[in-house]
C-alpha cells in the first residue's frame, strides 16, 4: 500500500484501467483523496509507482480494505467492464457497506441493468448511481461529460465531486447534471453513443465522397475539414478527422492509408437501436451506422465481390467547390436529424420509464468533454429551453429553417452519391426519415391492409374515431 493507511480517503475507485487511472488523477487534482483497487495487483502497483506517484492516491489489496480506508458515508466508483463484472463487484462489496454509502457505476452499463441494480442496492439501505461518462481517456483525465442517475438521495453526495471533475462549457457551467431515477443516466449515455455512431458514419460518408468521388488528396480533405470546423459543423469529431487526415508518421507516411477498412464496436450503438425497436421509434440513421460497421467487417467477401459485381465509375464530373459546399450542407442537415432522432428516443423512453428528463440540461452537459460536443448543441439547448415540450427538434423554428435551407444541397449530394455508386446509407437514411416525418400520408395504409388480409390484424379508418378497429373479409371466404 502507498500513502498513509490511517488517513481516510474521500473516494474509492475500483478498476485501474486507463479510464479508472485517469479519473483517479482527475479526482486527486480537484482535491479528492483516492483509494484504488484492482483485481490485478500488478496493474495497480505499477500505476501507484508511476502515474500516481506523489499523488494523494493510495492502493489497497482487497475490497474490504478499500471500504475500511474511506471516510463515511462512503463513495465508491466502479470502473469495471459492463455486465457480470459489475454485479460481482456489487455483491462482494455489499457485506462491507453501511446504510448511506453510495456505489457508483461509471462504466457503459445497459440502462436496464442499472434499473435492476438500483432497486437491489436501495433494498440493502444503500444508494446507487449509474453514471454515464463520455470523453474517452482524455476526457476522464481533463474533464468528461457526466450523466448520473439512480438513487435521487445520492445526488447531493456525488454532486460536488462530479461537477468538480467534469468538463466546463464556454460559459463555465460544469457538464454534469442529474438525469433521473434508476437507469436514466446510463440511458442518456447510451443515446449519446447512438448519436455518436451516426455522426461518425456521416463524416465517413463525406470522406468517402471526397476521396473516391472527387479524388481529393489527404491534404485537400484535411483543408476541407479544417474549414468546416470553423463554422456550423464545428465539433470534436470534425476536429479529430482533420487531425487524422493530416497526420504523418516518422517516415512521413499517412497513417490513415495504412488502416484496414474494418470497423469495430463495443455494443452501445446496437443497444440504442434495439431499444428504439422495442419502443417503436425511428432511429434509422444510427441503425444504418451500426450496419455499416457490420458490412465493413466482411472485408474478404467485399474484395472478392469487387471482382464480380460492377457499378458506375466513382468519379464526379463537375465543379468541386460547389459540390463541397453541398456536402457541407448535407452533413449539417443529416447531423441535425441524428440529434432529432436521439432526443425523440429519449422522450419515448421517459414516457415508458416514468422519467422526467430535462432535454435542455442534457444538451447543455454535452457541450464539452464528450465525444459529440459541437456548436450544434448550443442551438439544441436553446430550442428545449424555449419549449421544454418540443416533440421533435425539427419543429423548432431555427432547425426548421436550417434543414429547409440545406435541403436542396442534401438531395443533390444523395442523388450524386447514388449515381457514383458511393454508399451513403446514413446520409440517405436521414433524408428518408425527413421525408417520412414531413409526409401527412404514408403508404402504411396498404401495409395495414396486407396485415389484415393474411392475419386479420384489423385496421383503423380515416372516417372513424381513433381507437376503433375494423376487419375486412378480403377474399369473401369467411372460413
Coordinates of C-alpha atoms in Angstrom, one line a residue:
X1 CA 0.0 0.0 0.0
X2 CA 1.2 3.5 -0.8
X3 CA 0.5 6.6 1.3
X4 CA -0.8 6.9 4.9
X5 CA -3.2 4.0 5.5
X6 CA -4.5 5.6 8.7
X7 CA -5.9 8.6 6.8
X8 CA -9.4 8.1 5.5
X9 CA -9.7 8.8 1.7
X10 CA -12.6 10.7 0.3
X11 CA -13.5 8.4 -2.5
X12 CA -12.7 4.8 -3.5
X13 CA -12.1 3.6 -7.1
X14 CA -12.2 0.1 -8.4
X15 CA -10.5 -0.7 -11.7
X16 CA -7.1 0.6 -12.8
X17 CA -7.7 0.5 -16.5
X18 CA -6.9 3.7 -18.4
X19 CA -10.3 5.3 -17.6
X20 CA -10.0 4.4 -13.9
X21 CA -6.5 5.7 -13.7
X22 CA -7.3 9.0 -15.4
X23 CA -10.4 9.5 -13.3
X24 CA -8.4 9.0 -10.1
X25 CA -5.9 11.5 -11.3
X26 CA -8.7 14.0 -12.1
X27 CA -10.3 13.5 -8.7
X28 CA -7.0 14.0 -6.9
X29 CA -6.2 17.1 -8.9
X30 CA -9.5 18.5 -7.8
X31 CA -8.9 18.0 -4.1
X32 CA -10.2 14.4 -3.5
X33 CA -8.0 11.8 -1.9
X34 CA -8.5 8.4 -3.6
X35 CA -8.1 4.8 -2.6
X36 CA -7.7 2.5 -5.6
X37 CA -8.2 -1.3 -6.0
X38 CA -7.7 -3.6 -9.0
X39 CA -8.1 -7.4 -9.0
X40 CA -4.8 -7.4 -10.9
X41 CA -2.4 -6.3 -8.1
X42 CA 0.5 -5.8 -10.5
X43 CA -1.6 -3.3 -12.6
X44 CA -2.4 -1.2 -9.5
X45 CA 1.1 -1.4 -8.2
X46 CA 2.6 -0.2 -11.5
X47 CA 0.1 2.7 -11.5
X48 CA 0.9 3.7 -8.0
X49 CA 4.6 3.6 -8.7
X50 CA 4.3 5.7 -11.9
X51 CA 1.4 7.9 -12.8
X52 CA 0.1 8.1 -9.2
X53 CA 3.4 8.5 -7.6
X54 CA 3.5 11.6 -5.3
X55 CA -0.3 12.0 -5.5
X56 CA -2.8 11.7 -2.7
X57 CA -3.8 8.3 -4.1
X58 CA -3.3 5.1 -2.1
X59 CA -3.6 1.4 -3.1
X60 CA -5.4 -1.3 -1.2
X61 CA -5.2 -5.1 -1.6
X62 CA -8.8 -6.1 -1.1
X63 CA -12.3 -4.7 -1.3
X64 CA -12.7 -4.9 2.4
X65 CA -9.6 -2.9 2.9
X66 CA -10.9 -0.4 0.3
X67 CA -14.1 0.1 2.3
X68 CA -12.1 0.5 5.6
X69 CA -9.9 3.1 4.0
X70 CA -12.8 5.5 3.2
X71 CA -14.5 8.3 5.2
X72 CA -18.2 7.8 5.8
X73 CA -20.6 7.9 4.2
X74 CA -18.6 6.1 1.6
X75 CA -18.5 6.9 -2.2
X76 CA -17.1 4.0 -4.3
X77 CA -16.7 4.4 -8.1
X78 CA -16.6 1.2 -10.0
X79 CA -14.8 1.3 -13.4
X80 CA -15.1 -2.3 -14.4
X81 CA -16.4 -3.9 -17.7
X82 CA -20.2 -3.8 -18.1
X83 CA -22.2 -6.9 -17.4
X84 CA -21.4 -9.7 -14.9
X85 CA -18.3 -7.9 -13.6
X86 CA -20.4 -5.1 -12.2
X87 CA -22.8 -7.5 -10.4
X88 CA -19.9 -9.5 -8.9
X89 CA -18.3 -6.3 -7.7
X90 CA -21.6 -5.1 -6.0
X91 CA -22.1 -8.5 -4.3
X92 CA -18.6 -8.5 -3.0
X93 CA -18.9 -5.0 -1.6
X94 CA -22.4 -5.2 0.0
X95 CA -21.3 -7.1 3.1
X96 CA -18.8 -4.4 4.0
X97 CA -21.0 -1.3 3.4
X98 CA -23.4 0.5 5.7
X99 CA -26.6 2.5 5.1
X100 CA -25.9 5.8 3.4
X101 CA -22.9 4.6 1.5
X102 CA -23.1 5.2 -2.3
X103 CA -22.0 2.8 -5.1
X104 CA -21.3 4.4 -8.4
X105 CA -21.1 2.5 -11.7
X106 CA -19.1 4.7 -14.1
X107 CA -18.9 2.2 -16.9
X108 CA -21.1 1.7 -20.0
X109 CA -23.7 -0.5 -18.4
X110 CA -27.0 -1.2 -20.1
X111 CA -29.7 1.0 -18.5
X112 CA -32.0 -2.0 -17.8
X113 CA -29.2 -3.4 -15.7
X114 CA -28.9 -0.2 -13.8
X115 CA -32.6 -0.1 -13.2
X116 CA -32.3 -3.5 -11.6
X117 CA -29.1 -2.8 -9.6
X118 CA -30.5 0.5 -8.2
X119 CA -33.5 -1.3 -6.7
X120 CA -31.3 -4.1 -5.4
X121 CA -28.8 -1.8 -3.7
X122 CA -31.5 0.5 -2.3
X123 CA -33.2 -2.5 -0.8
X124 CA -30.0 -3.0 1.2
X125 CA -30.3 0.5 2.6
X126 CA -27.6 1.9 0.3
X127 CA -27.6 4.4 -2.6
X128 CA -26.7 3.6 -6.2
X129 CA -25.6 5.8 -9.1
X130 CA -25.3 4.8 -12.7
X131 CA -23.2 7.5 -14.3
X132 CA -22.6 7.7 -18.0
X133 CA -19.1 9.1 -18.5
X134 CA -18.2 10.4 -22.0
X135 CA -15.0 11.8 -23.4
X136 CA -12.7 8.8 -23.5
X137 CA -9.4 8.6 -21.7
X138 CA -8.6 12.3 -22.4
X139 CA -11.9 13.4 -21.0
X140 CA -11.5 11.2 -17.9
X141 CA -8.2 12.9 -17.2
X142 CA -9.1 16.5 -18.1
X143 CA -12.8 16.7 -17.7
X144 CA -15.6 14.4 -19.1
X145 CA -19.3 14.9 -19.6
X146 CA -21.0 13.0 -16.8
X147 CA -24.6 11.8 -16.8
X148 CA -25.6 10.5 -13.4
X149 CA -28.8 8.8 -12.5
X150 CA -30.0 6.3 -9.9
X151 CA -31.0 6.9 -6.3
X152 CA -32.1 10.6 -6.0
X153 CA -30.8 10.8 -2.5
X154 CA -27.3 10.1 -3.8
X155 CA -27.1 13.3 -5.9
X156 CA -26.2 15.7 -3.1
X157 CA -23.4 13.3 -2.1
X158 CA -21.8 12.9 -5.6
X159 CA -22.8 16.4 -7.0
X160 CA -19.7 18.4 -5.7
X161 CA -17.3 15.6 -6.7
X162 CA -18.8 15.1 -10.2
X163 CA -19.1 18.8 -11.0
X164 CA -15.5 19.4 -9.9
X165 CA -14.1 16.8 -12.3
X166 CA -16.5 17.4 -15.2
X167 CA -15.6 19.4 -18.3
X168 CA -16.7 23.0 -18.3
X169 CA -18.6 24.6 -21.1
X170 CA -17.6 28.0 -22.6
X171 CA -19.9 29.7 -20.1
X172 CA -18.2 27.9 -17.2
X173 CA -21.1 25.6 -16.5
X174 CA -20.0 22.0 -15.5
X175 CA -21.0 19.4 -18.0
X176 CA -22.8 17.3 -15.3
X177 CA -26.3 17.3 -14.2
X178 CA -28.7 14.9 -12.5
X179 CA -30.6 13.0 -15.2
X180 CA -33.2 11.0 -13.3
X181 CA -34.0 7.9 -11.3
X182 CA -32.7 4.3 -11.8
X183 CA -31.1 3.8 -15.2
X184 CA -31.8 7.3 -16.7
X185 CA -28.2 8.3 -16.6
X186 CA -27.0 5.3 -18.4
X187 CA -29.9 5.5 -20.9
X188 CA -28.9 9.1 -21.8
X189 CA -25.3 8.0 -22.2
X190 CA -26.4 5.1 -24.5
X191 CA -28.3 7.6 -26.7
X192 CA -25.3 9.8 -26.7
X193 CA -23.3 6.9 -28.1
X194 CA -26.0 6.2 -30.6
X195 CA -25.8 9.7 -31.9
X196 CA -22.0 9.4 -31.9
X197 CA -22.3 6.3 -34.1
X198 CA -24.5 8.2 -36.5
X199 CA -22.3 11.3 -36.6
X200 CA -19.1 9.3 -37.2
X201 CA -20.7 7.4 -40.1
X202 CA -21.9 10.6 -41.7
X203 CA -18.4 12.0 -41.5
X204 CA -17.0 8.8 -43.0
X205 CA -19.5 9.1 -45.9
X206 CA -18.4 12.7 -46.6
X207 CA -14.8 11.5 -46.6
X208 CA -15.7 8.6 -48.9
X209 CA -17.3 11.0 -51.4
X210 CA -14.3 13.4 -51.2
X211 CA -11.8 10.6 -51.6
X212 CA -13.4 8.4 -54.3
X213 CA -15.9 10.8 -55.8
X214 CA -13.8 14.0 -56.0
X215 CA -10.4 12.3 -55.9
X216 CA -9.1 14.8 -53.3
X217 CA -5.7 14.3 -51.7
X218 CA -5.4 13.7 -47.9
X219 CA -4.1 17.3 -47.5
X220 CA -7.0 18.6 -49.6
X221 CA -9.5 16.7 -47.4
X222 CA -7.8 17.9 -44.3
X223 CA -8.2 21.5 -45.5
X224 CA -11.9 20.9 -46.1
X225 CA -12.5 19.6 -42.6
X226 CA -10.4 22.4 -41.2
X227 CA -12.6 24.9 -42.9
X228 CA -15.8 23.1 -41.8
X229 CA -14.5 23.1 -38.2
X230 CA -14.7 26.9 -38.3
X231 CA -18.4 27.1 -38.9
X232 CA -21.7 25.5 -38.1
X233 CA -20.1 22.0 -38.3
X234 CA -17.5 22.8 -35.6
X235 CA -17.2 19.8 -33.4
X236 CA -14.8 17.4 -31.7
X237 CA -15.4 14.7 -34.4
X238 CA -14.7 17.1 -37.3
X239 CA -11.6 18.4 -35.5
X240 CA -10.1 14.9 -35.0
X241 CA -11.0 13.9 -38.5
X242 CA -9.0 16.9 -39.7
X243 CA -6.1 15.9 -37.5
X244 CA -6.2 12.2 -38.6
X245 CA -6.1 13.2 -42.3
X246 CA -3.1 15.5 -41.7
X247 CA -1.1 13.0 -39.5
X248 CA 2.1 11.6 -40.8
X249 CA 4.3 9.1 -39.0
X250 CA 8.1 9.4 -38.5
X251 CA 8.7 8.2 -42.1
X252 CA 6.4 10.8 -43.5
X253 CA 3.7 8.3 -44.3
X254 CA -0.1 8.9 -43.9
X255 CA -1.3 6.5 -41.2
X256 CA -4.9 6.7 -42.3
X257 CA -3.9 4.9 -45.6
X258 CA -2.3 2.1 -43.5
X259 CA -5.5 1.3 -41.6
X260 CA -7.6 -1.7 -42.6
X261 CA -11.2 -0.7 -43.5
X262 CA -12.9 -2.9 -40.9
X263 CA -14.6 -1.1 -38.0
X264 CA -15.1 -2.4 -34.5
X265 CA -17.8 -1.7 -32.0
X266 CA -18.5 -2.3 -28.3
X267 CA -22.2 -2.6 -28.4
X268 CA -23.7 0.6 -27.2
X269 CA -24.9 1.6 -30.7
X270 CA -26.6 -1.8 -31.0
X271 CA -28.2 -1.3 -27.6
X272 CA -29.6 2.0 -28.8
X273 CA -31.1 0.6 -32.0
X274 CA -32.5 -2.4 -30.2
X275 CA -34.1 0.0 -27.6
X276 CA -35.6 2.1 -30.4
X277 CA -37.1 -1.0 -31.9
X278 CA -38.6 -2.0 -28.6
X279 CA -40.1 1.4 -28.2
X280 CA -41.3 1.6 -31.8
X281 CA -39.2 4.7 -32.5
X282 CA -37.4 5.6 -35.8
X283 CA -33.7 5.5 -35.2
X284 CA -32.8 4.5 -38.7
X285 CA -29.7 6.8 -39.1
X286 CA -27.9 5.1 -36.2
X287 CA -29.2 1.7 -37.3
X288 CA -27.5 2.3 -40.7
X289 CA -24.3 3.3 -38.9
X290 CA -24.3 0.1 -37.0
X291 CA -25.0 -1.9 -40.1
X292 CA -22.2 -0.1 -42.0
X293 CA -19.7 -1.3 -39.4
X294 CA -21.0 -4.8 -39.8
X295 CA -20.6 -4.5 -43.6
X296 CA -17.1 -3.3 -43.1
X297 CA -16.1 -6.5 -41.3
X298 CA -16.9 -8.5 -44.4
X299 CA -13.5 -7.4 -45.9
X300 CA -12.6 -10.7 -47.6
X301 CA -16.1 -11.0 -49.1
X302 CA -16.0 -7.4 -50.3
X303 CA -12.6 -7.9 -52.0
X304 CA -14.0 -11.0 -53.8
X305 CA -17.2 -9.3 -54.7
X306 CA -15.4 -6.4 -56.3
X307 CA -14.1 -8.8 -58.9
X308 CA -17.7 -9.9 -59.8
X309 CA -20.1 -7.1 -59.1
X310 CA -19.8 -3.9 -61.1
X311 CA -21.1 -0.3 -60.7
X312 CA -20.6 3.1 -62.1
X313 CA -17.2 4.7 -62.0
X314 CA -17.0 6.7 -58.7
X315 CA -15.7 9.9 -60.2
X316 CA -17.5 13.2 -60.0
X317 CA -17.7 15.4 -63.1
X318 CA -18.5 18.9 -62.2
X319 CA -17.5 21.8 -60.0
X320 CA -15.7 20.6 -56.9
X321 CA -16.2 23.8 -54.9
X322 CA -19.9 23.8 -55.5
X323 CA -20.2 20.1 -54.6
X324 CA -18.1 20.5 -51.4
X325 CA -20.5 23.3 -50.3
X326 CA -23.4 21.0 -51.0
X327 CA -21.7 18.3 -49.0
X328 CA -21.2 20.6 -46.0
X329 CA -24.9 21.5 -46.0
X330 CA -25.9 17.8 -46.4
X331 CA -23.7 16.8 -43.5
X332 CA -25.1 19.6 -41.3
X333 CA -28.7 18.6 -42.1
X334 CA -28.1 14.9 -41.5
X335 CA -26.4 15.7 -38.3
X336 CA -29.5 17.6 -37.1
X337 CA -31.5 14.5 -37.9
X338 CA -29.1 12.4 -35.9
X339 CA -29.8 14.6 -32.8
X340 CA -33.5 14.9 -33.5
X341 CA -33.9 11.1 -33.6
X342 CA -31.8 10.8 -30.4
X343 CA -34.0 13.3 -28.4
X344 CA -37.1 11.7 -29.9
X345 CA -36.0 8.3 -28.5
X346 CA -35.3 9.9 -25.1
X347 CA -38.8 11.3 -25.0
X348 CA -40.3 7.9 -25.7
X349 CA -38.2 6.3 -23.0
X350 CA -39.0 8.9 -20.5
X351 CA -42.7 8.2 -21.1
X352 CA -42.2 4.5 -20.8
X353 CA -40.0 4.6 -17.7
X354 CA -41.6 7.5 -15.9
X355 CA -38.6 9.7 -16.1
X356 CA -38.8 13.5 -16.1
X357 CA -35.9 14.2 -18.4
X358 CA -34.7 17.8 -18.9
X359 CA -33.7 17.9 -22.5
X360 CA -32.2 21.4 -22.4
X361 CA -29.9 20.3 -19.5
X362 CA -28.9 17.2 -21.4
X363 CA -27.9 19.2 -24.4
X364 CA -26.1 21.6 -22.1
X365 CA -24.0 18.8 -20.5
X366 CA -23.0 17.5 -23.9
X367 CA -21.4 20.9 -24.9
X368 CA -18.0 20.0 -23.6
X369 CA -16.0 16.9 -22.6
X370 CA -18.0 14.3 -24.5
X371 CA -17.4 12.8 -28.0
X372 CA -20.4 14.5 -29.7
X373 CA -19.6 18.0 -28.4
X374 CA -20.3 20.5 -31.1
X375 CA -21.5 24.0 -31.9
X376 CA -24.9 22.5 -32.7
X377 CA -25.6 21.7 -29.1
X378 CA -25.9 25.3 -28.1
X379 CA -28.9 25.7 -30.5
X380 CA -30.4 22.4 -29.2
X381 CA -30.1 23.7 -25.6
X382 CA -31.8 26.9 -26.7
X383 CA -34.6 25.1 -28.5
X384 CA -35.6 23.0 -25.5
X385 CA -35.1 25.9 -23.1
X386 CA -37.7 27.9 -25.1
X387 CA -40.0 24.9 -25.4
X388 CA -39.4 22.0 -22.9
X389 CA -42.3 20.1 -24.5
X390 CA -40.9 20.3 -28.0
X391 CA -41.8 16.9 -29.6
X392 CA -39.2 17.0 -32.3
X393 CA -36.1 19.2 -32.9
X394 CA -37.1 19.7 -36.5
X395 CA -40.2 21.7 -35.3
X396 CA -38.1 24.3 -33.6
X397 CA -38.0 27.4 -35.9
X398 CA -34.2 27.6 -36.0
X399 CA -33.9 23.9 -37.1
X400 CA -36.9 24.0 -39.4
X401 CA -35.2 26.9 -41.3
X402 CA -31.7 25.2 -41.2
X403 CA -32.9 22.0 -42.7
X404 CA -35.1 23.8 -45.2
X405 CA -32.1 25.9 -46.3
X406 CA -29.9 22.8 -46.7
X407 CA -32.5 20.5 -48.3
X408 CA -31.7 21.2 -52.0
X409 CA -28.0 20.6 -51.4
X410 CA -28.7 17.5 -49.3
X411 CA -30.8 16.0 -52.1
X412 CA -28.2 16.7 -54.7
X413 CA -25.5 15.0 -52.6
X414 CA -27.5 11.9 -52.0
X415 CA -28.5 11.7 -55.7
X416 CA -24.9 12.2 -56.8
X417 CA -23.7 9.6 -54.4
X418 CA -26.2 7.1 -55.8
X419 CA -25.1 7.9 -59.4
X420 CA -21.5 7.4 -58.5
X421 CA -22.1 4.2 -56.6
X422 CA -20.7 5.6 -53.3
X423 CA -22.7 4.3 -50.4
X424 CA -24.2 7.0 -48.2
X425 CA -26.5 4.8 -46.1
X426 CA -26.6 7.1 -43.1
X427 CA -27.0 10.3 -45.0
X428 CA -29.6 8.8 -47.3
X429 CA -31.5 7.3 -44.3
X430 CA -31.6 10.7 -42.6
X431 CA -33.2 12.2 -45.7
X432 CA -35.7 9.3 -45.9
X433 CA -36.6 10.0 -42.3
X434 CA -37.1 13.7 -43.0
X435 CA -39.3 13.0 -46.0
X436 CA -41.3 10.4 -44.0
X437 CA -41.7 12.7 -41.0
X438 CA -43.0 15.6 -43.1
X439 CA -45.4 13.4 -45.1
X440 CA -49.0 13.5 -43.8
X441 CA -50.0 10.3 -45.7
X442 CA -47.5 7.4 -45.8
X443 CA -48.2 4.1 -47.5
X444 CA -48.8 2.3 -44.2
X445 CA -52.5 2.1 -45.0
X446 CA -51.6 -0.5 -47.7
X447 CA -49.3 -2.3 -45.2
X448 CA -52.0 -2.5 -42.7
X449 CA -54.4 -3.8 -45.3
X450 CA -51.9 -6.5 -46.1
X451 CA -51.6 -7.4 -42.5
X452 CA -55.4 -7.6 -42.1
X453 CA -55.6 -9.7 -45.3
X454 CA -53.3 -12.5 -44.3
X455 CA -53.5 -12.2 -40.5
X456 CA -56.8 -10.5 -39.6
X457 CA -54.8 -7.9 -37.7
X458 CA -57.5 -5.2 -38.2
X459 CA -57.1 -1.6 -39.0
X460 CA -58.4 1.9 -38.1
X461 CA -60.3 4.1 -40.5
X462 CA -59.8 7.7 -41.6
X463 CA -63.6 8.3 -41.4
X464 CA -63.9 6.9 -37.8
X465 CA -62.6 7.9 -34.4
X466 CA -59.2 6.7 -33.5
X467 CA -59.2 3.6 -31.3
X468 CA -61.9 1.8 -33.3
X469 CA -60.7 -1.3 -35.2
X470 CA -62.2 -3.0 -38.2
X471 CA -61.6 -6.2 -40.3
X472 CA -62.4 -6.9 -43.9
X473 CA -63.1 -10.4 -45.3
X474 CA -60.9 -9.7 -48.3
X475 CA -61.4 -13.0 -50.1
X476 CA -65.1 -13.4 -49.4
X477 CA -64.3 -16.7 -47.7
X478 CA -65.0 -16.1 -44.1
X479 CA -63.9 -19.7 -43.3

